[in-house]
Coordinates of C-alpha atoms in Angstrom, one line a residue:
M1 CA 135.3 169.7 61.0
S2 CA 134.3 167.4 58.2
S3 CA 131.3 168.4 56.1
S4 CA 130.4 164.8 55.0
L5 CA 126.9 163.6 55.8
P6 CA 126.5 161.2 58.7
G7 CA 126.4 157.5 57.8
P8 CA 123.5 155.2 58.6
T9 CA 122.8 154.3 62.2
A10 CA 120.8 151.5 63.9
S11 CA 117.8 153.9 64.0
T12 CA 118.0 155.0 60.4
P13 CA 118.5 152.0 58.2
L14 CA 119.9 152.6 54.7
L15 CA 117.4 151.9 51.8
H16 CA 119.0 151.6 48.4
A17 CA 116.6 152.6 45.6
Q18 CA 116.8 150.3 42.6
A19 CA 114.2 152.0 40.4
G20 CA 112.0 155.1 40.4
P21 CA 112.2 158.8 39.5
S22 CA 115.5 160.1 38.3
N23 CA 115.7 162.7 41.0
L24 CA 116.0 159.9 43.6
R25 CA 118.8 158.0 41.8
P26 CA 122.2 158.6 43.2
Q27 CA 124.5 160.4 40.9
P28 CA 128.0 159.2 40.2
G29 CA 130.4 160.5 42.7
S30 CA 127.7 161.8 45.0
P31 CA 127.8 160.7 48.7
A32 CA 125.4 158.1 50.0
V33 CA 122.1 159.6 51.3
S34 CA 120.4 158.2 54.3
Y35 CA 116.6 158.4 54.6
S36 CA 115.7 159.4 58.1
G37 CA 111.9 159.7 57.8
T38 CA 109.6 156.9 58.5
L39 CA 107.6 155.3 55.6
T40 CA 104.3 156.1 57.2
D41 CA 105.1 159.7 58.3
P42 CA 103.4 162.2 56.0
S43 CA 105.3 165.1 57.5
S44 CA 108.6 163.7 56.4
S45 CA 110.4 166.4 54.4
Q46 CA 112.1 163.8 52.2
Q47 CA 110.5 161.7 49.5
R48 CA 110.0 158.0 50.2
P49 CA 112.3 155.6 48.5
F50 CA 111.0 153.6 45.6
L51 CA 109.5 150.1 46.5
S52 CA 109.2 147.3 44.0
P53 CA 105.8 145.9 43.2
L54 CA 106.7 142.7 45.2
S55 CA 107.7 144.8 48.2
R56 CA 104.5 146.8 48.0
R57 CA 102.4 143.7 47.9
R58 CA 104.2 142.4 51.0
R59 CA 103.7 145.7 52.8
K60 CA 100.0 145.9 51.9
A61 CA 99.2 142.3 53.0
S62 CA 96.9 142.1 56.0
P63 CA 98.2 140.3 59.1
I64 CA 95.1 138.1 58.7
V65 CA 96.4 136.8 55.4
R66 CA 99.6 135.7 57.2
V67 CA 97.6 134.0 59.9
V68 CA 95.1 132.1 57.7
P69 CA 97.6 129.4 56.5
A70 CA 98.7 128.6 60.0
A71 CA 95.1 128.6 61.2
F72 CA 94.0 126.3 58.4
L73 CA 96.7 123.8 59.4
L74 CA 95.7 124.0 63.0
V75 CA 92.1 123.4 62.2
L76 CA 93.1 120.5 59.9
F77 CA 95.2 118.9 62.6
T78 CA 92.4 119.4 65.2
G79 CA 89.9 117.8 62.9
F80 CA 92.3 114.8 62.4
V81 CA 92.7 114.5 66.2
F82 CA 88.9 114.7 66.8
I83 CA 88.1 112.1 64.2
A84 CA 90.8 109.7 65.5
W85 CA 89.6 110.3 69.0
N86 CA 86.0 109.7 68.1
I87 CA 86.8 106.5 66.4
S88 CA 89.0 105.4 69.2
S89 CA 86.5 106.1 71.9
V90 CA 84.0 103.5 70.7
G91 CA 86.4 100.7 71.4
A92 CA 88.8 100.2 68.5
C93 CA 91.8 102.4 68.3
Y94 CA 92.9 102.9 64.7
V95 CA 95.7 105.4 65.7
P96 CA 97.2 103.7 68.7
W97 CA 100.0 106.2 69.2
L98 CA 97.5 109.1 69.2
C99 CA 95.3 107.3 71.7
R100 CA 98.3 106.7 74.0
I101 CA 99.3 110.4 73.8
L102 CA 95.8 111.7 74.5
G103 CA 95.4 109.3 77.4
K104 CA 91.9 110.4 78.3
G105 CA 88.4 109.1 78.4
K106 CA 87.9 105.5 77.3
W107 CA 91.6 105.3 76.3
R108 CA 93.0 106.0 79.8
S109 CA 95.0 102.9 80.7
D110 CA 92.7 102.0 83.7
E111 CA 89.6 102.4 81.5
V112 CA 91.1 100.1 78.8
W113 CA 91.9 97.5 81.4
W114 CA 88.6 97.6 83.2
R115 CA 86.7 97.5 79.9
N116 CA 88.5 94.5 78.6
T117 CA 89.0 92.2 81.6
G118 CA 85.5 90.9 81.2
A119 CA 83.8 88.9 84.0
Y120 CA 87.0 89.2 86.1
A121 CA 86.8 93.0 86.2
P122 CA 86.4 94.7 89.6
F123 CA 82.9 96.0 90.3
R124 CA 82.2 99.6 89.4
S125 CA 78.9 101.4 89.7
R126 CA 77.6 102.5 86.3
G127 CA 74.8 104.7 87.3
T128 CA 72.8 106.3 90.1
G129 CA 71.0 103.2 91.1
G130 CA 67.4 102.8 92.2
G131 CA 65.6 103.8 95.4
Q132 CA 62.9 106.2 96.3
I133 CA 64.8 109.3 95.5
N134 CA 64.5 108.8 91.7
L135 CA 60.8 108.0 91.6
P136 CA 57.9 110.1 90.4
R137 CA 55.7 111.6 93.1
G138 CA 53.0 109.3 94.4
C139 CA 55.1 106.2 93.8
V140 CA 56.8 104.0 96.4
I141 CA 59.0 100.8 96.1
D142 CA 57.2 97.9 97.8
Q143 CA 59.3 95.0 96.6
V144 CA 63.0 94.5 95.5
N145 CA 64.4 91.5 93.8
V146 CA 68.2 91.3 93.7
L147 CA 70.3 88.8 91.7
H148 CA 73.9 89.1 93.0
R149 CA 77.1 87.6 91.6
H150 CA 79.7 86.4 94.1
A151 CA 82.5 89.0 94.7
A152 CA 86.1 88.8 93.6
R153 CA 87.7 85.4 93.8
Y154 CA 90.9 83.6 92.8
P155 CA 90.8 81.7 89.5
T156 CA 88.8 78.4 89.4
T157 CA 91.0 75.3 89.7
G158 CA 90.7 74.5 86.0
A159 CA 91.5 78.1 84.9
G160 CA 94.3 78.4 87.5
Q161 CA 96.1 75.3 86.3
A162 CA 95.9 76.5 82.7
M163 CA 97.3 79.9 83.8
Q164 CA 100.2 78.1 85.5
K165 CA 101.1 76.2 82.3
S166 CA 101.3 79.5 80.4
L167 CA 103.4 81.1 83.1
T168 CA 105.8 78.1 83.0
K169 CA 106.5 79.0 79.4
L170 CA 107.6 82.5 80.5
K171 CA 109.8 81.0 83.3
G172 CA 111.7 79.2 80.5
R173 CA 112.0 82.2 78.2
V174 CA 115.4 82.8 76.5
I175 CA 115.3 86.6 76.7
K176 CA 114.8 87.8 80.3
S177 CA 114.7 91.6 79.7
P178 CA 114.2 92.7 76.1
R179 CA 115.9 96.0 75.3
R180 CA 113.8 99.1 75.0
H181 CA 110.8 97.4 76.6
P182 CA 110.7 98.5 80.2
E183 CA 107.1 97.4 80.5
L184 CA 108.3 93.8 80.5
D185 CA 110.9 94.2 83.2
F186 CA 108.4 93.2 85.9
L187 CA 108.7 89.6 84.7
N188 CA 112.1 89.3 86.3
K189 CA 110.5 89.7 89.7
A190 CA 107.0 88.4 89.1
D191 CA 105.7 85.3 90.9
L192 CA 105.4 82.9 88.0
D193 CA 104.4 80.1 90.3
M194 CA 101.3 81.8 91.7
T195 CA 102.4 81.1 95.2
G196 CA 99.7 81.4 97.8
W197 CA 96.9 81.6 95.2
R198 CA 93.9 79.7 96.6
F199 CA 92.0 78.6 93.6
D200 CA 88.2 78.9 93.8
A201 CA 88.2 80.8 97.1
L202 CA 86.9 84.3 97.7
M203 CA 89.6 87.1 98.0
D204 CA 89.7 89.5 100.9
Q205 CA 88.9 92.3 98.4
G206 CA 85.8 90.3 97.5
R207 CA 84.8 89.9 101.1
R208 CA 84.9 93.7 101.7
A209 CA 83.1 94.4 98.4
A210 CA 80.3 92.1 99.4
W211 CA 80.0 93.8 102.8
R212 CA 80.0 97.2 101.1
S213 CA 77.3 96.1 98.7
G214 CA 75.1 95.1 101.7
K215 CA 75.6 98.4 103.4
E216 CA 74.6 100.3 100.2
F217 CA 71.4 98.3 99.7
A218 CA 70.4 98.9 103.4
A219 CA 70.9 102.6 102.9
R220 CA 69.0 102.7 99.6
Y221 CA 66.0 100.6 100.6
R222 CA 65.9 101.3 104.4
R223 CA 62.2 102.4 104.1
L224 CA 61.2 99.0 102.7
L225 CA 63.3 97.1 105.2
D226 CA 61.7 99.1 108.1
K227 CA 58.1 99.0 106.9
G228 CA 58.0 95.9 104.9
E229 CA 58.4 92.2 105.7
G230 CA 62.2 92.3 105.9
I231 CA 64.6 90.3 103.7
F232 CA 64.7 86.8 102.3
S233 CA 68.0 85.5 101.0
R234 CA 69.0 82.5 99.0
S235 CA 72.4 81.3 97.8
S236 CA 73.8 78.8 95.4
G237 CA 75.8 76.2 97.3
G238 CA 79.4 77.1 96.1
D239 CA 81.6 78.2 99.0
R240 CA 82.5 81.6 97.4
V241 CA 78.8 82.3 96.7
V242 CA 77.7 81.4 100.2
E243 CA 80.5 83.5 101.7
T244 CA 79.6 86.5 99.5
G245 CA 76.0 86.3 100.8
Q246 CA 77.3 86.2 104.4
Y247 CA 79.4 89.3 104.1
W248 CA 76.6 91.0 102.2
M249 CA 74.3 90.3 105.2
L250 CA 77.0 91.6 107.6
G251 CA 76.9 94.9 105.7
L252 CA 73.2 95.0 105.5
N253 CA 73.1 94.6 109.3
D254 CA 75.4 97.6 109.6
E255 CA 78.1 95.6 111.4
A256 CA 81.8 96.5 111.1
F257 CA 83.8 94.7 108.5
K258 CA 86.6 92.3 109.4
V259 CA 87.8 89.1 107.8
M260 CA 86.4 86.3 110.0
S261 CA 85.4 82.6 110.0
T262 CA 82.3 81.9 108.1
K263 CA 80.9 80.3 111.3
S264 CA 80.9 83.8 112.8
L265 CA 79.1 85.5 109.9
P266 CA 75.3 85.8 109.6
G267 CA 73.8 83.2 107.3
V268 CA 71.4 83.2 104.4
N269 CA 67.9 81.8 104.6
V270 CA 68.3 79.0 102.0
T271 CA 71.3 77.4 100.4
I272 CA 70.6 75.4 97.2
S273 CA 73.0 72.5 96.4
E274 CA 75.2 72.7 93.3
E275 CA 75.5 68.9 93.1
D276 CA 74.8 67.2 89.8
G277 CA 71.1 66.4 89.3
F278 CA 69.9 69.0 91.8
N279 CA 67.7 71.6 90.2
N280 CA 69.0 75.1 91.0
T281 CA 68.1 78.3 89.2
L282 CA 71.1 80.0 90.7
S283 CA 73.5 77.4 89.3
V284 CA 72.0 75.6 86.3
H285 CA 73.6 72.3 85.5
S286 CA 70.6 70.3 84.7
C287 CA 70.6 71.0 80.9
S288 CA 72.5 67.8 79.9
A289 CA 72.7 68.6 76.2
Y290 CA 74.5 71.9 77.0
E291 CA 76.8 70.2 79.5
K292 CA 77.9 67.5 77.0
L293 CA 78.8 69.9 74.2
D294 CA 82.2 69.2 72.7
P295 CA 83.8 71.6 72.1
P296 CA 82.2 73.6 74.8
A297 CA 79.7 76.3 73.7
G298 CA 81.4 79.5 72.5
R299 CA 84.7 77.8 71.9
K300 CA 84.7 77.9 68.1
E301 CA 83.6 81.6 68.1
R302 CA 86.4 82.5 70.5
E303 CA 88.9 80.7 68.2
A304 CA 87.5 82.5 65.2
V305 CA 88.7 85.8 66.8
Y306 CA 92.2 84.5 67.4
P307 CA 93.7 85.7 64.0
L308 CA 93.2 89.3 65.2
L309 CA 95.9 88.5 67.8
S310 CA 98.4 87.2 65.3
S311 CA 100.7 90.2 65.6
T312 CA 100.5 90.1 69.4
L313 CA 101.5 86.4 69.4
H314 CA 104.5 87.1 67.1
R315 CA 105.5 90.2 69.2
L316 CA 105.7 88.4 72.5
N317 CA 107.3 85.3 71.0
D318 CA 110.0 87.4 69.3
L319 CA 110.6 89.6 72.3
L320 CA 110.7 86.9 75.0
R321 CA 111.5 83.6 73.2
P322 CA 109.4 81.6 75.6
D323 CA 110.0 77.8 75.7
P324 CA 107.9 76.4 74.3
A325 CA 106.4 79.2 72.3
L326 CA 103.2 80.9 73.4
T327 CA 99.9 80.0 71.8
Y328 CA 96.7 82.0 71.4
D329 CA 95.2 80.3 74.4
D330 CA 98.3 81.4 76.4
L331 CA 97.6 85.0 75.5
V332 CA 94.1 84.7 77.0
Y333 CA 95.4 83.2 80.2
L334 CA 98.2 85.7 80.6
A335 CA 95.7 88.5 80.1
D336 CA 93.7 87.1 83.0
M337 CA 96.7 87.7 85.3
C338 CA 95.9 91.4 85.0
P339 CA 92.6 91.4 86.9
F340 CA 93.3 88.6 89.2
D341 CA 96.7 89.9 90.3
S342 CA 95.2 93.4 90.8
Q343 CA 92.7 92.2 93.3
R344 CA 94.4 89.4 95.2
E345 CA 96.2 91.4 97.9
G346 CA 94.6 93.3 100.8
T347 CA 91.0 94.2 101.4
E348 CA 91.0 97.4 99.4
W349 CA 91.8 98.1 95.8
K350 CA 95.3 99.6 95.3
A351 CA 96.3 99.7 91.7
W352 CA 96.3 97.7 88.5
S353 CA 98.9 95.0 88.3
P354 CA 102.1 95.3 86.1
W355 CA 100.7 92.3 84.2
C356 CA 98.2 94.7 82.6
R357 CA 101.1 96.3 80.7
L358 CA 101.9 93.1 78.9
F359 CA 99.5 94.2 76.1
D360 CA 99.0 97.6 74.6
G361 CA 95.6 99.3 74.3
Y362 CA 94.6 97.9 70.9
E363 CA 95.6 94.4 71.9
W364 CA 93.5 94.7 75.0
E365 CA 90.5 95.7 72.9
I366 CA 90.9 92.4 71.0
L367 CA 91.3 90.4 74.2
G368 CA 88.3 92.0 75.8
Y369 CA 86.1 91.5 72.7
L370 CA 87.2 87.9 72.5
K371 CA 85.8 87.3 76.0
D372 CA 82.5 89.0 75.0
V373 CA 82.1 86.9 71.9
E374 CA 82.8 83.6 73.8
R375 CA 80.2 84.3 76.5
Y376 CA 77.6 85.7 74.0
Y377 CA 77.7 82.4 72.1
E378 CA 78.1 80.3 75.2
V379 CA 75.1 81.3 77.3
G380 CA 73.9 84.6 75.8
Q381 CA 71.7 85.6 72.9
G382 CA 73.9 83.7 70.4
S383 CA 73.4 80.4 72.4
R384 CA 70.7 77.8 71.7
Y385 CA 70.5 77.1 75.4
G386 CA 71.2 80.3 77.4
R387 CA 67.7 81.9 77.2
T388 CA 66.1 78.6 78.1
M389 CA 68.4 78.0 81.1
G390 CA 67.5 81.5 82.4
A391 CA 63.8 80.9 82.2
G392 CA 63.5 79.2 85.6
W393 CA 64.6 82.3 87.6
V394 CA 62.4 84.5 85.4
N395 CA 59.4 82.4 86.5
E396 CA 60.4 82.7 90.1
L397 CA 60.5 86.5 89.6
I398 CA 57.1 86.5 88.1
A399 CA 55.8 84.6 91.1
R400 CA 57.2 87.1 93.5
L401 CA 55.9 90.1 91.5
T402 CA 52.4 88.7 91.4
D403 CA 52.3 87.1 94.9
A404 CA 51.5 83.8 93.2
P405 CA 52.9 80.2 93.2
V406 CA 55.8 79.4 90.7
S407 CA 54.7 78.0 87.4
D408 CA 57.7 76.5 85.7
S409 CA 58.8 73.4 83.7
T410 CA 62.5 74.1 83.4
S411 CA 65.3 74.4 86.1
T412 CA 63.4 75.4 89.2
N413 CA 63.5 73.2 92.3
R414 CA 59.8 72.3 92.8
T415 CA 60.3 71.0 96.4
L416 CA 61.8 74.3 97.5
D417 CA 59.6 76.6 95.5
Q418 CA 56.4 75.0 96.8
D419 CA 57.3 75.5 100.4
E420 CA 56.5 78.9 101.9
A421 CA 59.5 78.5 104.3
T422 CA 62.0 78.2 101.5
F423 CA 60.2 80.3 98.9
P424 CA 57.8 82.9 100.4
L425 CA 55.3 84.3 98.0
G426 CA 55.9 87.9 97.1
G427 CA 54.9 90.5 99.6
K428 CA 56.5 93.7 100.6
R429 CA 60.1 92.6 101.1
L430 CA 63.6 92.5 99.7
F431 CA 64.6 89.3 98.0
V432 CA 68.3 88.6 97.3
D433 CA 69.7 85.6 95.4
F434 CA 73.5 85.0 95.2
S435 CA 74.6 83.3 92.0
H436 CA 77.3 83.0 89.3
D437 CA 78.2 85.0 86.2
N438 CA 76.9 82.5 83.6
E439 CA 73.5 82.4 85.3
I440 CA 73.2 86.2 85.3
I441 CA 73.9 86.4 81.6
E442 CA 71.3 83.7 81.0
I443 CA 68.7 85.5 83.0
M444 CA 69.4 88.9 81.4
T445 CA 69.1 87.3 78.0
A446 CA 65.8 85.7 79.1
L447 CA 64.5 89.1 80.3
N448 CA 65.6 90.6 77.0
I449 CA 67.3 93.6 78.6
I450 CA 70.5 93.3 76.6
P451 CA 69.2 92.6 73.1
Q452 CA 71.6 92.7 70.1
H453 CA 70.2 93.5 66.7
R454 CA 72.7 91.2 65.1
D455 CA 75.1 88.5 66.3
L456 CA 78.5 89.6 67.3
P457 CA 81.0 89.2 64.4
T458 CA 84.1 87.1 64.9
D459 CA 86.3 88.6 62.1
K460 CA 86.5 92.1 63.4
I461 CA 85.8 94.3 66.4
P462 CA 82.6 96.4 65.9
R463 CA 83.1 100.2 66.0
K464 CA 80.6 100.3 68.9
R465 CA 80.8 97.4 71.4
S466 CA 77.3 97.2 72.8
Y467 CA 77.9 93.9 74.6
Q468 CA 80.7 94.1 77.2
L469 CA 81.0 91.7 80.1
S470 CA 82.9 94.1 82.3
G471 CA 79.7 96.2 82.4
L472 CA 77.3 93.3 82.8
I473 CA 78.9 90.6 85.0
P474 CA 82.0 91.9 86.8
F475 CA 82.8 90.5 90.2
G476 CA 79.9 91.4 92.5
A477 CA 77.6 92.2 89.6
R478 CA 74.0 92.8 90.6
L479 CA 70.7 92.8 88.7
V480 CA 67.9 94.6 90.6
V481 CA 64.2 94.5 89.7
E482 CA 62.0 96.9 91.7
R483 CA 58.2 96.6 92.0
I484 CA 56.8 100.1 92.4
A485 CA 53.3 101.0 93.6
C486 CA 51.9 104.3 92.3
D487 CA 48.8 105.8 93.8
L488 CA 47.4 107.3 90.6
A489 CA 44.1 108.4 92.2
N490 CA 46.0 111.1 94.2
W491 CA 48.8 111.6 91.6
E492 CA 49.4 115.1 90.5
P493 CA 51.9 115.8 87.7
D494 CA 54.6 118.3 87.9
P495 CA 53.4 121.0 85.4
N496 CA 57.0 121.3 84.1
S497 CA 57.6 117.6 83.5
G498 CA 54.9 116.7 81.1
E499 CA 54.4 113.4 83.0
D500 CA 51.3 111.4 82.3
P501 CA 51.2 108.0 84.1
D502 CA 48.7 106.4 81.7
G503 CA 50.4 107.7 78.6
N504 CA 47.1 108.7 77.0
G505 CA 45.9 111.8 78.9
R506 CA 43.4 109.9 81.1
E507 CA 42.9 110.8 84.7
G508 CA 44.5 108.5 87.3
D509 CA 42.5 105.4 88.0
G510 CA 43.8 104.2 91.3
R511 CA 46.8 102.1 92.3
K512 CA 49.0 100.7 89.5
D513 CA 52.2 98.6 89.8
Y514 CA 55.3 99.1 87.7
V515 CA 58.7 97.5 87.5
R516 CA 62.1 99.1 87.0
I517 CA 65.4 97.2 86.2
F518 CA 69.0 98.1 87.0
V519 CA 72.2 96.3 86.1
N520 CA 75.1 97.5 88.2
D521 CA 73.2 100.7 89.1
K522 CA 72.5 101.5 85.5
I523 CA 68.9 101.4 84.4
Y524 CA 68.0 99.0 81.6
P525 CA 64.6 99.4 79.9
V526 CA 62.7 96.3 78.9
D527 CA 62.8 96.0 75.1
Y528 CA 59.1 95.3 74.6
I529 CA 56.6 97.5 72.7
D530 CA 54.0 97.7 75.5
C531 CA 56.7 98.7 78.0
K532 CA 57.8 101.5 75.6
Q533 CA 54.2 102.8 75.6
S534 CA 53.7 102.3 79.3
G535 CA 52.9 105.1 81.7
F536 CA 55.9 106.7 83.3
V537 CA 58.0 105.4 80.4
E538 CA 60.1 108.6 80.8
H539 CA 61.2 107.1 84.1
D540 CA 62.0 103.8 82.4
M541 CA 59.2 102.1 84.3
C542 CA 57.1 99.4 82.8
E543 CA 53.6 98.5 84.0
V544 CA 53.6 95.1 85.7
E545 CA 51.0 93.8 83.3
A546 CA 53.1 94.7 80.3
F547 CA 56.2 93.3 81.9
L548 CA 54.5 90.0 82.6
A549 CA 53.3 89.8 79.0
A550 CA 56.9 90.3 77.8
Q551 CA 58.0 87.5 80.0
S552 CA 55.1 85.1 79.5
W553 CA 57.2 83.0 77.0
A554 CA 59.2 81.7 80.0
T555 CA 56.1 80.1 81.4
E556 CA 54.1 79.3 78.3
E557 CA 56.5 78.9 75.4
V558 CA 59.9 77.8 76.7
D559 CA 61.0 74.4 75.4
W560 CA 63.1 72.6 78.0
G561 CA 63.3 69.7 75.5
V562 CA 66.3 71.2 73.9
C563 CA 68.3 70.2 77.0
Y564 CA 67.7 66.6 76.2
A565 CA 68.4 66.7 72.5
R566 CA 71.9 66.3 71.0
D567 CA 73.0 68.0 67.8

């Protein structure tokens, strides 16, 4: 039997000493020696092999030291993601690919489309809404004033014809299906003739949405409807507005929904003509200076935003080679295909249209902001005329809140407003007026519930877009002003709430009336110092006296003369 020592095995790796004590160095001619003890075994009968300083440092290094670099890189990347996400979430995506990967929050595709389709966006509730359930103890709603936009419609005739011209350019495009762009394949099957589109008319989805809105209001204000004086309704004379009011009444009456002839639907109490020369606070066309503006109000501000879309214009013209080439106006009209095509089929919402994918998320932010800018300078705070044109309805609201006759020198119809049958004075009832998007912006501007601390810029998109049409005047938008009566003589605060109805520690002094305002179910405080110091300010309620002081300009200071002056 051989006397040679066994060679190394898988369990006893061979360690060759390179430096160290002489008694560990292999002698010439001596057989290789294997080290069978473990390096950490103190009972090992053999000496440990010599380890170099570098090897010793590696062995002594804590596992934490090895993890720290990786953890640092992870934290750095997470911070980068967070910063990019935070910037993107306020409306302008500076890292588009990251926004698309994350695909959450405000950068989900459906959120991007809803946020940027402006006045043509489908209605979406933005809060809990009003009603008795959210009031302080001892307070009841005794009057509700609703200003309601018509529900989803087809494009107006003028807008529809402009959209058709833009689609005709796509019909004549040279490149039918650009390679590596599947999002554009839908164009091969898309209806570029807008077949069956009934310009100006209400859509079936709009009819159901109006019906649903009526049902919701009946449920929310049932107590007032049962114990008050009922409901009084007015509508501007446009067909889509009147029909919206009829389906709303159908829902309010708790009748089943079905598409039917307008002759079979319940009617509204008063319909105000939209003919030229007819004073109408729900469709103001009596401000001649505004009507004769050329170019139209807001047009130059809209065009000032166009350069932000230059890369979008080049992209689509290069990819599709439309004949003739697309213009900036065409981009706006093609973007409008997204909300209109999404809502035109059926009575219920199904999904966003393939047209929405024509633009990426960052391009949509520009297109949406462009719409905000145009309307802001057209009839909003940036307009010379918008606030003045909204004053008439504000004065009608004041009359209702105070149970007093209307005092106005602007757009009200004196004949109708002086007749109790066509304009009942206040009382404990629900008033609902059906109107248009422009009028609602004018009135919200007049009420000062959407103030902007500076005009909207036209050379860039603000990091925080505080003025978005989709949240203010989508199809079926609604502005609600509640009058709330609080019995302060018997009012007892919740000891845990810190509530003080008078705001100064005084005992309750009897009945006091307040107002509370909602836009699409989201509460909007009145931006007026006395309202901010009002009792129950923590409930966003403003004392009627303070609210009237804030709106007194509409009666005492408004200058309707601007509507007869030409620039």
